[in-house]
Amino acid sequence: MGFSKKTREEVYKKYDGHCAYCGKKIEIKEMQVDHMYPKAYGESYARIVGKVELESIENYMPSCRSCNHYKRALSFEGFRKQMLTLHERIEKIYIVKVAIDFGILKLNKFDGKFYFEKM
């Protein structure tokens, strides 16, 4: 589904041009509109959990490409769970272990709060 220019502008302004998840500044032309409560879960899920309509400005989140692709069809709570263990999964990659040992890379644990929750 495409979004009107007006809707895209409203979504973009929700967090002053930042990705709702990671907080990175994004240009409106690069912004992807994410559904906080995914359409795949259905209207009843959105109403129970979020008390929002799936196709409403309340459910639309400005997202950078990386966050939108990584979140996929997860709820934002499912995305949070995935992000809370990301550092552990990355740490298992051999080249990352080498980079940590040499002090080139330091992994930080996700604090559990998305940008939109800190605002």
mmCIF file with all atom_site columns, C-alpha atoms in Angstrom:
data_model
loop_
_atom_site.group_PDB
_atom_site.id
_atom_site.type_symbol
_atom_site.label_atom_id
_atom_site.label_alt_id
_atom_site.label_comp_id
_atom_site.label_asym_id
_atom_site.label_entity_id
_atom_site.label_seq_id
_atom_site.pdbx_PDB_ins_code
_atom_site.Cartn_x
_atom_site.Cartn_y
_atom_site.Cartn_z
_atom_site.occupancy
_atom_site.B_iso_or_equiv
_atom_site.pdbx_formal_charge
_atom_site.auth_seq_id
_atom_site.auth_comp_id
_atom_site.auth_asym_id
_atom_site.auth_atom_id
_atom_site.pdbx_PDB_model_num
ATOM 1   C CA . MET A 1 1   ? 0.000  0.000   0.000  1.00 0.00 ? 1   MET A CA 1
ATOM 2   C CA . GLY A 1 2   ? 1.284  3.437   -0.896 1.00 0.00 ? 2   GLY A CA 1
ATOM 3   C CA . PHE A 1 3   ? 0.900  6.356   1.467  1.00 0.00 ? 3   PHE A CA 1
ATOM 4   C CA . SER A 1 4   ? -0.221 9.813   0.458  1.00 0.00 ? 4   SER A CA 1
ATOM 5   C CA . LYS A 1 5   ? 2.251  12.685  0.655  1.00 0.00 ? 5   LYS A CA 1
ATOM 6   C CA . LYS A 1 6   ? 0.213  14.174  3.522  1.00 0.00 ? 6   LYS A CA 1
ATOM 7   C CA . THR A 1 7   ? 0.303  10.911  5.507  1.00 0.00 ? 7   THR A CA 1
ATOM 8   C CA . ARG A 1 8   ? 4.058  10.511  4.928  1.00 0.00 ? 8   ARG A CA 1
ATOM 9   C CA . GLU A 1 9   ? 4.621  14.062  6.174  1.00 0.00 ? 9   GLU A CA 1
ATOM 10  C CA . GLU A 1 10  ? 2.524  13.418  9.300  1.00 0.00 ? 10  GLU A CA 1
ATOM 11  C CA . VAL A 1 11  ? 4.431  10.204  10.047 1.00 0.00 ? 11  VAL A CA 1
ATOM 12  C CA . TYR A 1 12  ? 7.765  11.948  9.456  1.00 0.00 ? 12  TYR A CA 1
ATOM 13  C CA . LYS A 1 13  ? 6.881  14.729  11.902 1.00 0.00 ? 13  LYS A CA 1
ATOM 14  C CA . LYS A 1 14  ? 5.913  12.310  14.691 1.00 0.00 ? 14  LYS A CA 1
ATOM 15  C CA . TYR A 1 15  ? 9.531  12.099  15.875 1.00 0.00 ? 15  TYR A CA 1
ATOM 16  C CA . ASP A 1 16  ? 10.955 15.183  14.195 1.00 0.00 ? 16  ASP A CA 1
ATOM 17  C CA . GLY A 1 17  ? 12.523 13.306  11.287 1.00 0.00 ? 17  GLY A CA 1
ATOM 18  C CA . HIS A 1 18  ? 14.037 10.492  13.346 1.00 0.00 ? 18  HIS A CA 1
ATOM 19  C CA . CYS A 1 19  ? 13.568 6.744   13.103 1.00 0.00 ? 19  CYS A CA 1
ATOM 20  C CA . ALA A 1 20  ? 11.096 5.759   15.830 1.00 0.00 ? 20  ALA A CA 1
ATOM 21  C CA . TYR A 1 21  ? 13.209 2.735   16.733 1.00 0.00 ? 21  TYR A CA 1
ATOM 22  C CA . CYS A 1 22  ? 16.941 3.609   16.605 1.00 0.00 ? 22  CYS A CA 1
ATOM 23  C CA . GLY A 1 23  ? 16.594 7.407   16.625 1.00 0.00 ? 23  GLY A CA 1
ATOM 24  C CA . LYS A 1 24  ? 18.760 7.982   13.562 1.00 0.00 ? 24  LYS A CA 1
ATOM 25  C CA . LYS A 1 25  ? 17.961 11.184  11.660 1.00 0.00 ? 25  LYS A CA 1
ATOM 26  C CA . ILE A 1 26  ? 16.371 10.287  8.320  1.00 0.00 ? 26  ILE A CA 1
ATOM 27  C CA . GLU A 1 27  ? 15.296 12.241  5.272  1.00 0.00 ? 27  GLU A CA 1
ATOM 28  C CA . ILE A 1 28  ? 11.610 12.020  4.400  1.00 0.00 ? 28  ILE A CA 1
ATOM 29  C CA . LYS A 1 29  ? 12.416 10.528  0.991  1.00 0.00 ? 29  LYS A CA 1
ATOM 30  C CA . GLU A 1 30  ? 14.388 7.721   2.712  1.00 0.00 ? 30  GLU A CA 1
ATOM 31  C CA . MET A 1 31  ? 11.822 7.115   5.467  1.00 0.00 ? 31  MET A CA 1
ATOM 32  C CA . GLN A 1 32  ? 9.853  3.906   5.423  1.00 0.00 ? 32  GLN A CA 1
ATOM 33  C CA . VAL A 1 33  ? 6.457  3.818   7.090  1.00 0.00 ? 33  VAL A CA 1
ATOM 34  C CA . ASP A 1 34  ? 6.303  0.905   9.512  1.00 0.00 ? 34  ASP A CA 1
ATOM 35  C CA . HIS A 1 35  ? 3.236  -0.478  11.228 1.00 0.00 ? 35  HIS A CA 1
ATOM 36  C CA . MET A 1 36  ? 3.888  -0.573  14.985 1.00 0.00 ? 36  MET A CA 1
ATOM 37  C CA . TYR A 1 37  ? 1.297  -3.336  15.146 1.00 0.00 ? 37  TYR A CA 1
ATOM 38  C CA . PRO A 1 38  ? 1.863  -5.332  11.947 1.00 0.00 ? 38  PRO A CA 1
ATOM 39  C CA . LYS A 1 39  ? -0.972 -5.850  9.511  1.00 0.00 ? 39  LYS A CA 1
ATOM 40  C CA . ALA A 1 40  ? -0.153 -9.580  9.542  1.00 0.00 ? 40  ALA A CA 1
ATOM 41  C CA . TYR A 1 41  ? -1.369 -9.802  13.165 1.00 0.00 ? 41  TYR A CA 1
ATOM 42  C CA . GLY A 1 42  ? -4.844 -8.528  12.279 1.00 0.00 ? 42  GLY A CA 1
ATOM 43  C CA . GLU A 1 43  ? -7.155 -5.842  13.578 1.00 0.00 ? 43  GLU A CA 1
ATOM 44  C CA . SER A 1 44  ? -8.195 -7.733  16.719 1.00 0.00 ? 44  SER A CA 1
ATOM 45  C CA . TYR A 1 45  ? -4.564 -7.950  17.922 1.00 0.00 ? 45  TYR A CA 1
ATOM 46  C CA . ALA A 1 46  ? -4.019 -4.237  17.361 1.00 0.00 ? 46  ALA A CA 1
ATOM 47  C CA . ARG A 1 47  ? -7.201 -3.358  19.233 1.00 0.00 ? 47  ARG A CA 1
ATOM 48  C CA . ILE A 1 48  ? -6.407 -5.627  22.187 1.00 0.00 ? 48  ILE A CA 1
ATOM 49  C CA . VAL A 1 49  ? -2.758 -4.697  22.554 1.00 0.00 ? 49  VAL A CA 1
ATOM 50  C CA . GLY A 1 50  ? -2.593 -1.176  21.268 1.00 0.00 ? 50  GLY A CA 1
ATOM 51  C CA . LYS A 1 51  ? -6.174 -0.042  20.991 1.00 0.00 ? 51  LYS A CA 1
ATOM 52  C CA . VAL A 1 52  ? -5.360 1.428   17.571 1.00 0.00 ? 52  VAL A CA 1
ATOM 53  C CA . GLU A 1 53  ? -6.561 0.853   14.059 1.00 0.00 ? 53  GLU A CA 1
ATOM 54  C CA . LEU A 1 54  ? -3.942 -0.782  11.851 1.00 0.00 ? 54  LEU A CA 1
ATOM 55  C CA . GLU A 1 55  ? -4.345 1.828   9.128  1.00 0.00 ? 55  GLU A CA 1
ATOM 56  C CA . SER A 1 56  ? -4.086 4.942   11.291 1.00 0.00 ? 56  SER A CA 1
ATOM 57  C CA . ILE A 1 57  ? -1.474 7.574   12.002 1.00 0.00 ? 57  ILE A CA 1
ATOM 58  C CA . GLU A 1 58  ? -1.178 6.175   15.554 1.00 0.00 ? 58  GLU A CA 1
ATOM 59  C CA . ASN A 1 59  ? 0.014  2.861   14.141 1.00 0.00 ? 59  ASN A CA 1
ATOM 60  C CA . TYR A 1 60  ? 2.371  4.338   11.518 1.00 0.00 ? 60  TYR A CA 1
ATOM 61  C CA . MET A 1 61  ? 5.966  4.784   12.625 1.00 0.00 ? 61  MET A CA 1
ATOM 62  C CA . PRO A 1 62  ? 8.782  6.562   10.783 1.00 0.00 ? 62  PRO A CA 1
ATOM 63  C CA . SER A 1 63  ? 11.504 4.009   10.238 1.00 0.00 ? 63  SER A CA 1
ATOM 64  C CA . CYS A 1 64  ? 14.937 3.880   8.662  1.00 0.00 ? 64  CYS A CA 1
ATOM 65  C CA . ARG A 1 65  ? 15.443 1.116   6.124  1.00 0.00 ? 65  ARG A CA 1
ATOM 66  C CA . SER A 1 66  ? 17.617 -0.951  8.498  1.00 0.00 ? 66  SER A CA 1
ATOM 67  C CA . CYS A 1 67  ? 15.112 -0.980  11.353 1.00 0.00 ? 67  CYS A CA 1
ATOM 68  C CA . ASN A 1 68  ? 12.149 -1.608  9.068  1.00 0.00 ? 68  ASN A CA 1
ATOM 69  C CA . HIS A 1 69  ? 13.871 -4.552  7.394  1.00 0.00 ? 69  HIS A CA 1
ATOM 70  C CA . TYR A 1 70  ? 15.153 -6.026  10.651 1.00 0.00 ? 70  TYR A CA 1
ATOM 71  C CA . LYS A 1 71  ? 11.787 -5.642  12.410 1.00 0.00 ? 71  LYS A CA 1
ATOM 72  C CA . ARG A 1 72  ? 9.932  -7.179  9.449  1.00 0.00 ? 72  ARG A CA 1
ATOM 73  C CA . ALA A 1 73  ? 6.478  -8.351  10.573 1.00 0.00 ? 73  ALA A CA 1
ATOM 74  C CA . LEU A 1 74  ? 7.351  -8.472  14.275 1.00 0.00 ? 74  LEU A CA 1
ATOM 75  C CA . SER A 1 75  ? 5.361  -6.489  16.787 1.00 0.00 ? 75  SER A CA 1
ATOM 76  C CA . PHE A 1 76  ? 7.459  -3.800  18.432 1.00 0.00 ? 76  PHE A CA 1
ATOM 77  C CA . GLU A 1 77  ? 7.595  -6.052  21.537 1.00 0.00 ? 77  GLU A CA 1
ATOM 78  C CA . GLY A 1 78  ? 8.891  -8.913  19.394 1.00 0.00 ? 78  GLY A CA 1
ATOM 79  C CA . PHE A 1 79  ? 11.421 -6.509  17.888 1.00 0.00 ? 79  PHE A CA 1
ATOM 80  C CA . ARG A 1 80  ? 12.474 -5.461  21.399 1.00 0.00 ? 80  ARG A CA 1
ATOM 81  C CA . LYS A 1 81  ? 13.105 -9.105  22.358 1.00 0.00 ? 81  LYS A CA 1
ATOM 82  C CA . GLN A 1 82  ? 15.164 -9.583  19.213 1.00 0.00 ? 82  GLN A CA 1
ATOM 83  C CA . MET A 1 83  ? 17.203 -6.453  19.917 1.00 0.00 ? 83  MET A CA 1
ATOM 84  C CA . LEU A 1 84  ? 17.862 -7.439  23.544 1.00 0.00 ? 84  LEU A CA 1
ATOM 85  C CA . THR A 1 85  ? 19.875 -10.466 22.364 1.00 0.00 ? 85  THR A CA 1
ATOM 86  C CA . LEU A 1 86  ? 21.486 -8.902  19.283 1.00 0.00 ? 86  LEU A CA 1
ATOM 87  C CA . HIS A 1 87  ? 24.819 -8.288  21.013 1.00 0.00 ? 87  HIS A CA 1
ATOM 88  C CA . GLU A 1 88  ? 25.023 -11.979 22.012 1.00 0.00 ? 88  GLU A CA 1
ATOM 89  C CA . ARG A 1 89  ? 24.388 -13.133 18.453 1.00 0.00 ? 89  ARG A CA 1
ATOM 90  C CA . ILE A 1 90  ? 26.913 -10.688 17.008 1.00 0.00 ? 90  ILE A CA 1
ATOM 91  C CA . GLU A 1 91  ? 29.523 -11.716 19.577 1.00 0.00 ? 91  GLU A CA 1
ATOM 92  C CA . LYS A 1 92  ? 29.500 -15.272 18.193 1.00 0.00 ? 92  LYS A CA 1
ATOM 93  C CA . ILE A 1 93  ? 30.787 -14.153 14.790 1.00 0.00 ? 93  ILE A CA 1
ATOM 94  C CA . TYR A 1 94  ? 34.490 -15.007 14.616 1.00 0.00 ? 94  TYR A CA 1
ATOM 95  C CA . ILE A 1 95  ? 35.699 -11.747 13.064 1.00 0.00 ? 95  ILE A CA 1
ATOM 96  C CA . VAL A 1 96  ? 33.751 -9.784  15.672 1.00 0.00 ? 96  VAL A CA 1
ATOM 97  C CA . LYS A 1 97  ? 35.532 -11.748 18.427 1.00 0.00 ? 97  LYS A CA 1
ATOM 98  C CA . VAL A 1 98  ? 38.861 -10.754 16.867 1.00 0.00 ? 98  VAL A CA 1
ATOM 99  C CA . ALA A 1 99  ? 37.814 -7.099  16.642 1.00 0.00 ? 99  ALA A CA 1
ATOM 100 C CA . ILE A 1 100 ? 36.774 -7.132  20.323 1.00 0.00 ? 100 ILE A CA 1
ATOM 101 C CA . ASP A 1 101 ? 40.062 -8.772  21.376 1.00 0.00 ? 101 ASP A CA 1
ATOM 102 C CA . PHE A 1 102 ? 42.051 -6.074  19.544 1.00 0.00 ? 102 PHE A CA 1
ATOM 103 C CA . GLY A 1 103 ? 39.965 -3.273  21.009 1.00 0.00 ? 103 GLY A CA 1
ATOM 104 C CA . ILE A 1 104 ? 38.671 -2.300  17.581 1.00 0.00 ? 104 ILE A CA 1
ATOM 105 C CA . LEU A 1 105 ? 35.071 -2.969  18.493 1.00 0.00 ? 105 LEU A CA 1
ATOM 106 C CA . LYS A 1 106 ? 33.071 -2.711  21.688 1.00 0.00 ? 106 LYS A CA 1
ATOM 107 C CA . LEU A 1 107 ? 29.574 -4.168  21.787 1.00 0.00 ? 107 LEU A CA 1
ATOM 108 C CA . ASN A 1 108 ? 26.949 -2.444  23.856 1.00 0.00 ? 108 ASN A CA 1
ATOM 109 C CA . LYS A 1 109 ? 23.804 -4.108  25.066 1.00 0.00 ? 109 LYS A CA 1
ATOM 110 C CA . PHE A 1 110 ? 20.510 -2.582  23.886 1.00 0.00 ? 110 PHE A CA 1
ATOM 111 C CA . ASP A 1 111 ? 18.941 -0.754  26.833 1.00 0.00 ? 111 ASP A CA 1
ATOM 112 C CA . GLY A 1 112 ? 15.480 -2.044  25.935 1.00 0.00 ? 112 GLY A CA 1
ATOM 113 C CA . LYS A 1 113 ? 13.996 1.333   25.007 1.00 0.00 ? 113 LYS A CA 1
ATOM 114 C CA . PHE A 1 114 ? 13.247 2.472   21.484 1.00 0.00 ? 114 PHE A CA 1
ATOM 115 C CA . TYR A 1 115 ? 13.683 6.106   20.511 1.00 0.00 ? 115 TYR A CA 1
ATOM 116 C CA . PHE A 1 116 ? 9.930  6.743   20.496 1.00 0.00 ? 116 PHE A CA 1
ATOM 117 C CA . GLU A 1 117 ? 9.741  5.520   24.114 1.00 0.00 ? 117 GLU A CA 1
ATOM 118 C CA . LYS A 1 118 ? 12.490 7.885   25.218 1.00 0.00 ? 118 LYS A CA 1
ATOM 119 C CA . MET A 1 119 ? 10.774 10.917  23.706 1.00 0.00 ? 119 MET A CA 1
#
